[in-house]
mmCIF file with all atom_site columns, C-alpha atoms in Angstrom:
data_model
loop_
_atom_site.group_PDB
_atom_site.id
_atom_site.type_symbol
_atom_site.label_atom_id
_atom_site.label_alt_id
_atom_site.label_comp_id
_atom_site.label_asym_id
_atom_site.label_entity_id
_atom_site.label_seq_id
_atom_site.pdbx_PDB_ins_code
_atom_site.Cartn_x
_atom_site.Cartn_y
_atom_site.Cartn_z
_atom_site.occupancy
_atom_site.B_iso_or_equiv
_atom_site.pdbx_formal_charge
_atom_site.auth_seq_id
_atom_site.auth_comp_id
_atom_site.auth_asym_id
_atom_site.auth_atom_id
_atom_site.pdbx_PDB_model_num
ATOM 1   C CA . MET A 1 1   ? 0.000  0.000  0.000   1.00 62.00 ? 1   MET A CA 1
ATOM 2   C CA . ARG A 1 2   ? 2.873  2.388  0.683   1.00 70.00 ? 2   ARG A CA 1
ATOM 3   C CA . ASP A 1 3   ? 4.249  1.984  -2.841  1.00 72.00 ? 3   ASP A CA 1
ATOM 4   C CA . GLY A 1 4   ? 1.564  4.310  -4.166  1.00 82.00 ? 4   GLY A CA 1
ATOM 5   C CA . LEU A 1 5   ? 2.186  7.040  -1.594  1.00 91.00 ? 5   LEU A CA 1
ATOM 6   C CA . SER A 1 6   ? 4.288  10.115 -2.341  1.00 93.00 ? 6   SER A CA 1
ATOM 7   C CA . ASP A 1 7   ? 7.417  10.833 -0.363  1.00 94.00 ? 7   ASP A CA 1
ATOM 8   C CA . ALA A 1 8   ? 5.656  13.713 1.366   1.00 94.00 ? 8   ALA A CA 1
ATOM 9   C CA . ASP A 1 9   ? 2.761  11.465 2.386   1.00 94.00 ? 9   ASP A CA 1
ATOM 10  C CA . LEU A 1 10  ? 5.190  8.904  3.781   1.00 94.00 ? 10  LEU A CA 1
ATOM 11  C CA . LEU A 1 11  ? 7.018  11.571 5.736   1.00 95.00 ? 11  LEU A CA 1
ATOM 12  C CA . ALA A 1 12  ? 3.714  12.820 7.146   1.00 95.00 ? 12  ALA A CA 1
ATOM 13  C CA . ARG A 1 13  ? 2.805  9.269  8.158   1.00 95.00 ? 13  ARG A CA 1
ATOM 14  C CA . HIS A 1 14  ? 6.178  8.905  9.849   1.00 96.00 ? 14  HIS A CA 1
ATOM 15  C CA . VAL A 1 15  ? 5.587  12.076 11.834  1.00 96.00 ? 15  VAL A CA 1
ATOM 16  C CA . ALA A 1 16  ? 2.131  10.768 12.750  1.00 95.00 ? 16  ALA A CA 1
ATOM 17  C CA . GLY A 1 17  ? 3.643  7.588  14.167  1.00 95.00 ? 17  GLY A CA 1
ATOM 18  C CA . ASP A 1 18  ? 3.655  5.055  11.327  1.00 94.00 ? 18  ASP A CA 1
ATOM 19  C CA . PRO A 1 19  ? 6.622  2.808  12.246  1.00 93.00 ? 19  PRO A CA 1
ATOM 20  C CA . ASP A 1 20  ? 7.277  1.673  8.670   1.00 93.00 ? 20  ASP A CA 1
ATOM 21  C CA . ALA A 1 21  ? 6.832  4.868  6.658   1.00 94.00 ? 21  ALA A CA 1
ATOM 22  C CA . PHE A 1 22  ? 10.365 6.183  7.043   1.00 95.00 ? 22  PHE A CA 1
ATOM 23  C CA . GLY A 1 23  ? 11.784 2.793  6.096   1.00 95.00 ? 23  GLY A CA 1
ATOM 24  C CA . GLU A 1 24  ? 9.987  3.049  2.764   1.00 94.00 ? 24  GLU A CA 1
ATOM 25  C CA . ILE A 1 25  ? 11.547 6.493  2.194   1.00 95.00 ? 25  ILE A CA 1
ATOM 26  C CA . VAL A 1 26  ? 14.973 5.029  2.938   1.00 95.00 ? 26  VAL A CA 1
ATOM 27  C CA . ARG A 1 27  ? 14.336 2.143  0.546   1.00 94.00 ? 27  ARG A CA 1
ATOM 28  C CA . ARG A 1 28  ? 13.468 4.562  -2.263  1.00 94.00 ? 28  ARG A CA 1
ATOM 29  C CA . HIS A 1 29  ? 16.403 6.912  -1.851  1.00 94.00 ? 29  HIS A CA 1
ATOM 30  C CA . ARG A 1 30  ? 19.303 5.174  -0.122  1.00 93.00 ? 30  ARG A CA 1
ATOM 31  C CA . ASP A 1 31  ? 21.118 4.134  -3.316  1.00 93.00 ? 31  ASP A CA 1
ATOM 32  C CA . ARG A 1 32  ? 21.162 7.694  -4.663  1.00 91.00 ? 32  ARG A CA 1
ATOM 33  C CA . LEU A 1 33  ? 22.188 9.122  -1.293  1.00 94.00 ? 33  LEU A CA 1
ATOM 34  C CA . TRP A 1 34  ? 24.954 6.537  -1.078  1.00 92.00 ? 34  TRP A CA 1
ATOM 35  C CA . ALA A 1 35  ? 26.207 7.429  -4.574  1.00 90.00 ? 35  ALA A CA 1
ATOM 36  C CA . VAL A 1 36  ? 26.335 11.126 -3.702  1.00 90.00 ? 36  VAL A CA 1
ATOM 37  C CA . ALA A 1 37  ? 28.123 10.448 -0.414  1.00 91.00 ? 37  ALA A CA 1
ATOM 38  C CA . LEU A 1 38  ? 30.617 8.075  -2.022  1.00 89.00 ? 38  LEU A CA 1
ATOM 39  C CA . ARG A 1 39  ? 31.551 10.506 -4.775  1.00 85.00 ? 39  ARG A CA 1
ATOM 40  C CA . THR A 1 40  ? 31.725 13.428 -2.380  1.00 85.00 ? 40  THR A CA 1
ATOM 41  C CA . LEU A 1 41  ? 33.920 11.720 0.211   1.00 85.00 ? 41  LEU A CA 1
ATOM 42  C CA . GLY A 1 42  ? 35.792 9.120  -1.877  1.00 81.00 ? 42  GLY A CA 1
ATOM 43  C CA . ASP A 1 43  ? 35.815 6.647  0.995   1.00 85.00 ? 43  ASP A CA 1
ATOM 44  C CA . ARG A 1 44  ? 33.331 3.822  1.560   1.00 90.00 ? 44  ARG A CA 1
ATOM 45  C CA . GLU A 1 45  ? 33.415 3.894  5.355   1.00 91.00 ? 45  GLU A CA 1
ATOM 46  C CA . GLU A 1 46  ? 33.105 7.662  5.532   1.00 90.00 ? 46  GLU A CA 1
ATOM 47  C CA . ALA A 1 47  ? 30.292 7.617  2.975   1.00 91.00 ? 47  ALA A CA 1
ATOM 48  C CA . ALA A 1 48  ? 28.391 4.931  4.860   1.00 94.00 ? 48  ALA A CA 1
ATOM 49  C CA . ASP A 1 49  ? 28.757 6.859  8.109   1.00 94.00 ? 49  ASP A CA 1
ATOM 50  C CA . ALA A 1 50  ? 27.663 10.100 6.427   1.00 94.00 ? 50  ALA A CA 1
ATOM 51  C CA . VAL A 1 51  ? 24.526 8.480  5.002   1.00 95.00 ? 51  VAL A CA 1
ATOM 52  C CA . GLN A 1 52  ? 23.742 6.969  8.381   1.00 95.00 ? 52  GLN A CA 1
ATOM 53  C CA . ASP A 1 53  ? 24.215 10.356 10.056  1.00 95.00 ? 53  ASP A CA 1
ATOM 54  C CA . ALA A 1 54  ? 22.006 11.988 7.434   1.00 95.00 ? 54  ALA A CA 1
ATOM 55  C CA . LEU A 1 55  ? 19.198 9.456  7.758   1.00 96.00 ? 55  LEU A CA 1
ATOM 56  C CA . VAL A 1 56  ? 19.225 9.696  11.548  1.00 95.00 ? 56  VAL A CA 1
ATOM 57  C CA . SER A 1 57  ? 19.035 13.486 11.239  1.00 95.00 ? 57  SER A CA 1
ATOM 58  C CA . ALA A 1 58  ? 16.196 13.237 8.724   1.00 96.00 ? 58  ALA A CA 1
ATOM 59  C CA . TYR A 1 59  ? 14.333 10.757 10.928  1.00 96.00 ? 59  TYR A CA 1
ATOM 60  C CA . ARG A 1 60  ? 14.535 13.102 13.902  1.00 95.00 ? 60  ARG A CA 1
ATOM 61  C CA . ALA A 1 61  ? 13.876 16.299 11.948  1.00 94.00 ? 61  ALA A CA 1
ATOM 62  C CA . ALA A 1 62  ? 10.963 15.014 9.843   1.00 95.00 ? 62  ALA A CA 1
ATOM 63  C CA . HIS A 1 63  ? 8.541  17.220 11.763  1.00 94.00 ? 63  HIS A CA 1
ATOM 64  C CA . THR A 1 64  ? 10.386 20.313 10.486  1.00 93.00 ? 64  THR A CA 1
ATOM 65  C CA . PHE A 1 65  ? 9.754  19.473 6.799   1.00 93.00 ? 65  PHE A CA 1
ATOM 66  C CA . ARG A 1 66  ? 7.375  22.090 5.391   1.00 88.00 ? 66  ARG A CA 1
ATOM 67  C CA . GLY A 1 67  ? 7.070  20.895 1.802   1.00 87.00 ? 67  GLY A CA 1
ATOM 68  C CA . GLN A 1 68  ? 8.861  23.899 0.302   1.00 82.00 ? 68  GLN A CA 1
ATOM 69  C CA . SER A 1 69  ? 11.031 21.481 -1.690  1.00 85.00 ? 69  SER A CA 1
ATOM 70  C CA . ALA A 1 70  ? 10.777 17.839 -2.701  1.00 90.00 ? 70  ALA A CA 1
ATOM 71  C CA . VAL A 1 71  ? 11.550 15.277 -0.019  1.00 93.00 ? 71  VAL A CA 1
ATOM 72  C CA . THR A 1 72  ? 14.403 13.961 -2.164  1.00 91.00 ? 72  THR A CA 1
ATOM 73  C CA . THR A 1 73  ? 15.937 17.455 -2.317  1.00 90.00 ? 73  THR A CA 1
ATOM 74  C CA . TRP A 1 74  ? 15.609 17.754 1.451   1.00 93.00 ? 74  TRP A CA 1
ATOM 75  C CA . LEU A 1 75  ? 17.293 14.368 1.943   1.00 94.00 ? 75  LEU A CA 1
ATOM 76  C CA . HIS A 1 76  ? 20.104 15.231 -0.461  1.00 92.00 ? 76  HIS A CA 1
ATOM 77  C CA . ARG A 1 77  ? 20.724 18.513 1.340   1.00 89.00 ? 77  ARG A CA 1
ATOM 78  C CA . ILE A 1 78  ? 21.022 16.717 4.690   1.00 93.00 ? 78  ILE A CA 1
ATOM 79  C CA . THR A 1 79  ? 23.319 14.095 3.142   1.00 94.00 ? 79  THR A CA 1
ATOM 80  C CA . VAL A 1 80  ? 25.600 16.620 1.442   1.00 91.00 ? 80  VAL A CA 1
ATOM 81  C CA . ASN A 1 81  ? 25.862 18.604 4.671   1.00 88.00 ? 81  ASN A CA 1
ATOM 82  C CA . ALA A 1 82  ? 26.774 15.415 6.555   1.00 92.00 ? 82  ALA A CA 1
ATOM 83  C CA . CYS A 1 83  ? 29.434 14.677 3.928   1.00 90.00 ? 83  CYS A CA 1
ATOM 84  C CA . LEU A 1 84  ? 30.899 18.170 4.109   1.00 85.00 ? 84  LEU A CA 1
ATOM 85  C CA . ASP A 1 85  ? 31.031 17.989 7.899   1.00 85.00 ? 85  ASP A CA 1
ATOM 86  C CA . ARG A 1 86  ? 32.938 14.724 7.703   1.00 85.00 ? 86  ARG A CA 1
ATOM 87  C CA . ALA A 1 87  ? 35.256 16.008 4.968   1.00 81.00 ? 87  ALA A CA 1
ATOM 88  C CA . ARG A 1 88  ? 36.180 19.058 7.024   1.00 76.00 ? 88  ARG A CA 1
ATOM 89  C CA . LYS A 1 89  ? 36.820 16.958 10.126  1.00 78.00 ? 89  LYS A CA 1
ATOM 90  C CA . ALA A 1 90  ? 38.918 14.510 8.109   1.00 68.00 ? 90  ALA A CA 1
ATOM 91  C CA . ALA A 1 91  ? 41.113 17.271 6.662   1.00 61.00 ? 91  ALA A CA 1
ATOM 92  C CA . SER A 1 92  ? 43.237 17.368 9.805   1.00 52.00 ? 92  SER A CA 1
ATOM 93  C CA . ARG A 1 93  ? 43.708 13.599 9.956   1.00 56.00 ? 93  ARG A CA 1
ATOM 94  C CA . ARG A 1 94  ? 44.278 12.733 6.313   1.00 51.00 ? 94  ARG A CA 1
ATOM 95  C CA . THR A 1 95  ? 46.311 9.597  5.705   1.00 45.00 ? 95  THR A CA 1
ATOM 96  C CA . ALA A 1 96  ? 49.244 9.372  3.333   1.00 38.00 ? 96  ALA A CA 1
ATOM 97  C CA . PRO A 1 97  ? 48.512 9.799  -0.386  1.00 42.00 ? 97  PRO A CA 1
ATOM 98  C CA . LEU A 1 98  ? 49.360 6.145  -1.056  1.00 35.00 ? 98  LEU A CA 1
ATOM 99  C CA . ALA A 1 99  ? 46.718 4.977  1.417   1.00 40.00 ? 99  ALA A CA 1
ATOM 100 C CA . GLU A 1 100 ? 44.170 7.341  -0.142  1.00 38.00 ? 100 GLU A CA 1
ATOM 101 C CA . THR A 1 101 ? 44.967 5.925  -3.597  1.00 37.00 ? 101 THR A CA 1
ATOM 102 C CA . GLU A 1 102 ? 44.582 2.376  -2.382  1.00 37.00 ? 102 GLU A CA 1
ATOM 103 C CA . ARG A 1 103 ? 41.147 3.149  -0.964  1.00 37.00 ? 103 ARG A CA 1
ATOM 104 C CA . LEU A 1 104 ? 40.062 4.912  -4.151  1.00 34.00 ? 104 LEU A CA 1
ATOM 105 C CA . GLU A 1 105 ? 41.111 1.918  -6.209  1.00 36.00 ? 105 GLU A CA 1
ATOM 106 C CA . GLN A 1 106 ? 38.621 -0.196 -4.292  1.00 39.00 ? 106 GLN A CA 1
ATOM 107 C CA . LEU A 1 107 ? 35.663 2.014  -5.211  1.00 36.00 ? 107 LEU A CA 1
ATOM 108 C CA . ILE A 1 108 ? 33.120 0.797  -7.737  1.00 34.00 ? 108 ILE A CA 1
ATOM 109 C CA . GLU A 1 109 ? 29.614 1.947  -8.584  1.00 42.00 ? 109 GLU A CA 1
ATOM 110 C CA . PRO A 1 110 ? 27.132 0.841  -5.886  1.00 43.00 ? 110 PRO A CA 1
ATOM 111 C CA . HIS A 1 111 ? 25.069 -1.023 -8.516  1.00 44.00 ? 111 HIS A CA 1
ATOM 112 C CA . GLU A 1 112 ? 28.034 -2.679 -10.233 1.00 42.00 ? 112 GLU A CA 1
ATOM 113 C CA . SER A 1 113 ? 29.782 -5.918 -9.407  1.00 39.00 ? 113 SER A CA 1
ATOM 114 C CA . ALA A 1 114 ? 33.514 -6.452 -9.139  1.00 39.00 ? 114 ALA A CA 1
ATOM 115 C CA . ALA A 1 115 ? 33.364 -7.902 -12.661 1.00 42.00 ? 115 ALA A CA 1
ATOM 116 C CA . ALA A 1 116 ? 32.791 -4.465 -14.241 1.00 46.00 ? 116 ALA A CA 1
ATOM 117 C CA . PRO A 1 117 ? 35.027 -3.866 -17.290 1.00 46.00 ? 117 PRO A CA 1
ATOM 118 C CA . ALA A 1 118 ? 38.570 -2.892 -16.376 1.00 48.00 ? 118 ALA A CA 1
ATOM 119 C CA . GLU A 1 119 ? 38.481 0.188  -18.585 1.00 53.00 ? 119 GLU A CA 1
ATOM 120 C CA . ARG A 1 120 ? 35.403 1.530  -16.828 1.00 54.00 ? 120 ARG A CA 1
ATOM 121 C CA . GLY A 1 121 ? 36.984 0.866  -13.449 1.00 56.00 ? 121 GLY A CA 1
ATOM 122 C CA . ASP A 1 122 ? 40.162 2.669  -14.473 1.00 66.00 ? 122 ASP A CA 1
ATOM 123 C CA . LEU A 1 123 ? 38.204 5.703  -15.649 1.00 70.00 ? 123 LEU A CA 1
ATOM 124 C CA . HIS A 1 124 ? 36.148 5.796  -12.476 1.00 66.00 ? 124 HIS A CA 1
ATOM 125 C CA . ARG A 1 125 ? 39.254 5.504  -10.294 1.00 70.00 ? 125 ARG A CA 1
ATOM 126 C CA . GLU A 1 126 ? 40.938 8.369  -12.109 1.00 75.00 ? 126 GLU A CA 1
ATOM 127 C CA . LEU A 1 127 ? 37.839 10.500 -11.758 1.00 75.00 ? 127 LEU A CA 1
ATOM 128 C CA . LEU A 1 128 ? 37.445 9.801  -8.048  1.00 74.00 ? 128 LEU A CA 1
ATOM 129 C CA . GLN A 1 129 ? 41.123 10.394 -7.418  1.00 78.00 ? 129 GLN A CA 1
ATOM 130 C CA . ALA A 1 130 ? 40.905 13.742 -9.236  1.00 82.00 ? 130 ALA A CA 1
ATOM 131 C CA . LEU A 1 131 ? 37.775 14.728 -7.290  1.00 82.00 ? 131 LEU A CA 1
ATOM 132 C CA . SER A 1 132 ? 39.546 13.954 -4.026  1.00 81.00 ? 132 SER A CA 1
ATOM 133 C CA . THR A 1 133 ? 41.981 16.806 -4.733  1.00 85.00 ? 133 THR A CA 1
ATOM 134 C CA . LEU A 1 134 ? 39.219 19.429 -4.615  1.00 87.00 ? 134 LEU A CA 1
ATOM 135 C CA . PRO A 1 135 ? 38.010 21.320 -1.545  1.00 88.00 ? 135 PRO A CA 1
ATOM 136 C CA . PRO A 1 136 ? 34.824 19.696 -0.173  1.00 85.00 ? 136 PRO A CA 1
ATOM 137 C CA . ASP A 1 137 ? 32.523 22.543 -1.247  1.00 88.00 ? 137 ASP A CA 1
ATOM 138 C CA . GLN A 1 138 ? 33.707 22.423 -4.871  1.00 90.00 ? 138 GLN A CA 1
ATOM 139 C CA . ARG A 1 139 ? 33.578 18.637 -4.873  1.00 88.00 ? 139 ARG A CA 1
ATOM 140 C CA . ALA A 1 140 ? 29.970 18.596 -3.627  1.00 89.00 ? 140 ALA A CA 1
ATOM 141 C CA . ALA A 1 141 ? 28.879 21.104 -6.281  1.00 91.00 ? 141 ALA A CA 1
ATOM 142 C CA . LEU A 1 142 ? 30.497 19.102 -9.092  1.00 89.00 ? 142 LEU A CA 1
ATOM 143 C CA . VAL A 1 143 ? 29.090 15.812 -7.825  1.00 87.00 ? 143 VAL A CA 1
ATOM 144 C CA . LEU A 1 144 ? 25.568 17.235 -7.872  1.00 89.00 ? 144 LEU A CA 1
ATOM 145 C CA . VAL A 1 145 ? 25.782 19.191 -11.134 1.00 90.00 ? 145 VAL A CA 1
ATOM 146 C CA . ASP A 1 146 ? 28.168 17.231 -13.350 1.00 86.00 ? 146 ASP A CA 1
ATOM 147 C CA . MET A 1 147 ? 27.793 13.695 -11.998 1.00 82.00 ? 147 MET A CA 1
ATOM 148 C CA . GLN A 1 148 ? 24.243 13.541 -10.675 1.00 82.00 ? 148 GLN A CA 1
ATOM 149 C CA . GLY A 1 149 ? 22.787 15.825 -13.335 1.00 85.00 ? 149 GLY A CA 1
ATOM 150 C CA . TYR A 1 150 ? 21.141 18.388 -11.061 1.00 87.00 ? 150 TYR A CA 1
ATOM 151 C CA . PRO A 1 151 ? 20.258 21.735 -12.642 1.00 91.00 ? 151 PRO A CA 1
ATOM 152 C CA . VAL A 1 152 ? 22.337 24.492 -11.057 1.00 93.00 ? 152 VAL A CA 1
ATOM 153 C CA . ALA A 1 153 ? 19.284 26.014 -9.372  1.00 92.00 ? 153 ALA A CA 1
ATOM 154 C CA . GLU A 1 154 ? 18.351 22.695 -7.786  1.00 90.00 ? 154 GLU A CA 1
ATOM 155 C CA . ALA A 1 155 ? 21.917 22.033 -6.667  1.00 91.00 ? 155 ALA A CA 1
ATOM 156 C CA . ALA A 1 156 ? 21.880 25.462 -5.036  1.00 91.00 ? 156 ALA A CA 1
ATOM 157 C CA . GLU A 1 157 ? 18.735 24.461 -3.177  1.00 89.00 ? 157 GLU A CA 1
ATOM 158 C CA . VAL A 1 158 ? 20.322 21.215 -2.011  1.00 88.00 ? 158 VAL A CA 1
ATOM 159 C CA . LEU A 1 159 ? 23.499 22.985 -0.854  1.00 88.00 ? 159 LEU A CA 1
ATOM 160 C CA . ASP A 1 160 ? 21.507 25.915 0.571   1.00 84.00 ? 160 ASP A CA 1
ATOM 161 C CA . VAL A 1 161 ? 23.672 28.494 -1.196  1.00 90.00 ? 161 VAL A CA 1
ATOM 162 C CA . PRO A 1 162 ? 22.962 31.053 -3.962  1.00 94.00 ? 162 PRO A CA 1
ATOM 163 C CA . VAL A 1 163 ? 22.943 29.907 -7.583  1.00 95.00 ? 163 VAL A CA 1
ATOM 164 C CA . GLY A 1 164 ? 25.970 32.079 -8.279  1.00 95.00 ? 164 GLY A CA 1
ATOM 165 C CA . THR A 1 165 ? 27.922 30.275 -5.573  1.00 95.00 ? 165 THR A CA 1
ATOM 166 C CA . VAL A 1 166 ? 27.236 26.901 -7.182  1.00 95.00 ? 166 VAL A CA 1
ATOM 167 C CA . LYS A 1 167 ? 28.312 28.238 -10.590 1.00 95.00 ? 167 LYS A CA 1
ATOM 168 C CA . SER A 1 168 ? 31.484 29.670 -9.075  1.00 95.00 ? 168 SER A CA 1
ATOM 169 C CA . ARG A 1 169 ? 32.339 26.450 -7.231  1.00 93.00 ? 169 ARG A CA 1
ATOM 170 C CA . CYS A 1 170 ? 31.720 24.383 -10.364 1.00 93.00 ? 170 CYS A CA 1
ATOM 171 C CA . ALA A 1 171 ? 33.830 26.714 -12.510 1.00 93.00 ? 171 ALA A CA 1
ATOM 172 C CA . ARG A 1 172 ? 36.728 26.658 -10.036 1.00 93.00 ? 172 ARG A CA 1
ATOM 173 C CA . GLY A 1 173 ? 36.464 22.900 -9.618  1.00 91.00 ? 173 GLY A CA 1
ATOM 174 C CA . ARG A 1 174 ? 36.418 22.274 -13.365 1.00 90.00 ? 174 ARG A CA 1
ATOM 175 C CA . ALA A 1 175 ? 39.403 24.560 -13.853 1.00 91.00 ? 175 ALA A CA 1
ATOM 176 C CA . ARG A 1 176 ? 41.352 22.580 -11.249 1.00 91.00 ? 176 ARG A CA 1
ATOM 177 C CA . LEU A 1 177 ? 40.297 19.211 -12.682 1.00 86.00 ? 177 LEU A CA 1
ATOM 178 C CA . LEU A 1 178 ? 40.892 19.992 -16.352 1.00 85.00 ? 178 LEU A CA 1
ATOM 179 C CA . PRO A 1 179 ? 44.701 19.610 -16.291 1.00 86.00 ? 179 PRO A CA 1
ATOM 180 C CA . ILE A 1 180 ? 44.313 16.298 -14.456 1.00 82.00 ? 180 ILE A CA 1
ATOM 181 C CA . LEU A 1 181 ? 41.594 14.879 -16.714 1.00 77.00 ? 181 LEU A CA 1
ATOM 182 C CA . THR A 1 182 ? 42.530 16.349 -20.115 1.00 74.00 ? 182 THR A CA 1
ATOM 183 C CA . HIS A 1 183 ? 43.762 12.973 -21.348 1.00 69.00 ? 183 HIS A CA 1
ATOM 184 C CA . LEU A 1 184 ? 40.276 11.506 -20.783 1.00 64.00 ? 184 LEU A CA 1
ATOM 185 C CA . ARG A 1 185 ? 38.612 13.974 -23.174 1.00 60.00 ? 185 ARG A CA 1
ATOM 186 C CA . PRO A 1 186 ? 38.257 13.391 -26.935 1.00 57.00 ? 186 PRO A CA 1
ATOM 187 C CA . GLY A 1 187 ? 41.433 14.722 -28.532 1.00 57.00 ? 187 GLY A CA 1
ATOM 188 C CA . GLY A 1 188 ? 43.208 14.790 -25.193 1.00 51.00 ? 188 GLY A CA 1
ATOM 189 C CA . ARG A 1 189 ? 43.749 18.522 -25.129 1.00 46.00 ? 189 ARG A CA 1
ATOM 190 C CA . GLY A 1 190 ? 41.741 21.681 -24.609 1.00 43.00 ? 190 GLY A CA 1
ATOM 191 C CA . SER A 1 191 ? 41.255 24.780 -22.543 1.00 42.00 ? 191 SER A CA 1
ATOM 192 C CA . PRO A 1 192 ? 38.441 25.327 -20.051 1.00 42.00 ? 192 PRO A CA 1
ATOM 193 C CA . PRO A 1 193 ? 35.518 27.212 -21.609 1.00 41.00 ? 193 PRO A CA 1
ATOM 194 C CA . SER A 1 194 ? 33.554 29.625 -19.491 1.00 41.00 ? 194 SER A CA 1
ATOM 195 C CA . ASP A 1 195 ? 30.606 28.209 -17.550 1.00 43.00 ? 195 ASP A CA 1
ATOM 196 C CA . GLY A 1 196 ? 28.234 30.656 -19.187 1.00 41.00 ? 196 GLY A CA 1
ATOM 197 C CA . GLY A 1 197 ? 25.555 29.966 -16.585 1.00 41.00 ? 197 GLY A CA 1
ATOM 198 C CA . ARG A 1 198 ? 24.651 26.634 -18.169 1.00 42.00 ? 198 ARG A CA 1
ATOM 199 C CA . ASN A 1 199 ? 24.414 23.415 -16.237 1.00 46.00 ? 199 ASN A CA 1
ATOM 200 C CA . ARG A 1 200 ? 26.641 21.476 -18.625 1.00 41.00 ? 200 ARG A CA 1
ATOM 201 C CA . THR A 1 201 ? 29.286 22.660 -21.074 1.00 38.00 ? 201 THR A CA 1
ATOM 202 C CA . GLN A 1 202 ? 30.583 20.198 -23.654 1.00 37.00 ? 202 GLN A CA 1
ATOM 203 C CA . GLY A 1 203 ? 34.077 19.033 -22.767 1.00 36.00 ? 203 GLY A CA 1
ATOM 204 C CA . ALA A 1 204 ? 34.359 21.022 -19.538 1.00 38.00 ? 204 ALA A CA 1
ATOM 205 C CA . SER A 1 205 ? 32.304 18.903 -17.175 1.00 42.00 ? 205 SER A CA 1
ATOM 206 C CA . VAL A 1 206 ? 33.496 15.971 -15.162 1.00 41.00 ? 206 VAL A CA 1
ATOM 207 C CA . PRO A 1 207 ? 32.758 12.746 -17.101 1.00 41.00 ? 207 PRO A CA 1
ATOM 208 C CA . PRO A 1 208 ? 29.487 11.122 -15.927 1.00 41.00 ? 208 PRO A CA 1
ATOM 209 C CA . PRO A 1 209 ? 29.634 7.953  -13.820 1.00 41.00 ? 209 PRO A CA 1
ATOM 210 C CA . ALA A 1 210 ? 29.704 4.569  -15.493 1.00 41.00 ? 210 ALA A CA 1
ATOM 211 C CA . GLY A 1 211 ? 26.430 3.645  -17.106 1.00 41.00 ? 211 GLY A CA 1
ATOM 212 C CA . GLN A 1 212 ? 25.078 7.217  -17.209 1.00 40.00 ? 212 GLN A CA 1
ATOM 213 C CA . SER A 1 213 ? 25.227 9.459  -20.259 1.00 38.00 ? 213 SER A CA 1
ATOM 214 C CA . ASP A 1 214 ? 24.946 13.210 -20.487 1.00 35.00 ? 214 ASP A CA 1
ATOM 215 C CA . ALA A 1 215 ? 21.728 12.731 -22.428 1.00 35.00 ? 215 ALA A CA 1
ATOM 216 C CA . ASP A 1 216 ? 20.108 10.870 -19.548 1.00 38.00 ? 216 ASP A CA 1
ATOM 217 C CA . PRO A 1 217 ? 20.770 12.860 -16.367 1.00 35.00 ? 217 PRO A CA 1
ATOM 218 C CA . VAL A 1 218 ? 19.572 11.710 -12.997 1.00 34.00 ? 218 VAL A CA 1
ATOM 219 C CA . LYS A 1 219 ? 17.554 14.232 -11.052 1.00 36.00 ? 219 LYS A CA 1
ATOM 220 C CA . GLY A 1 220 ? 17.989 12.862 -7.552  1.00 37.00 ? 220 GLY A CA 1
ATOM 221 C CA . GLY A 1 221 ? 16.902 9.826  -5.620  1.00 37.00 ? 221 GLY A CA 1
ATOM 222 C CA . GLY A 1 222 ? 13.320 9.285  -6.594  1.00 37.00 ? 222 GLY A CA 1
ATOM 223 C CA . GLY A 1 223 ? 10.075 10.836 -7.654  1.00 35.00 ? 223 GLY A CA 1
ATOM 224 C CA . ARG A 1 224 ? 8.912  14.299 -6.879  1.00 35.00 ? 224 ARG A CA 1
ATOM 225 C CA . ALA A 1 225 ? 6.700  14.850 -3.891  1.00 33.00 ? 225 ALA A CA 1
#
């Protein structure tokens, strides 16, 4: 019966005392939240902890949801904030670069098996390793806009910052990534074009994750409320 309910209805039921409603919300959105956390933090354990922190926060704060955005946007905002908090705390206790590389090499798409093609795994590892060099705020903006396919305005809503801030973070992040990832682009060379206020600029964005094309962007973890 809950399959036909909207996210907002489920959240309202949770607030009203339905013991299973929030579990259905988690079932619908956990994979997308996990993907965002994994790409933002670049570490499986940290990502799992961030998602857990975010879901606990959402569970406790459900009564504060006022429906001014979609439930999925609200959940993504809480998750990104949890990731950024963990990234900032981890900055002072970063391990050696070799250890970071070893962890990144173990990362695969949540929906893929270890038998994924080697070429795809190599590309994904290079991308994650490049993303790990960015400041957390820039990394989060690029994950949402260039990897998850969020429009800039929606990413701004998730991050709770102005649209111009998201554009600026994306532009700075792309400029820093371009020298690292130039060899992955067709032709292998190029200079960073201006953002121009558009969500995606051909050749300047971070390559999409395995199995997702630019023509088929993902808009977040589930249906609109």
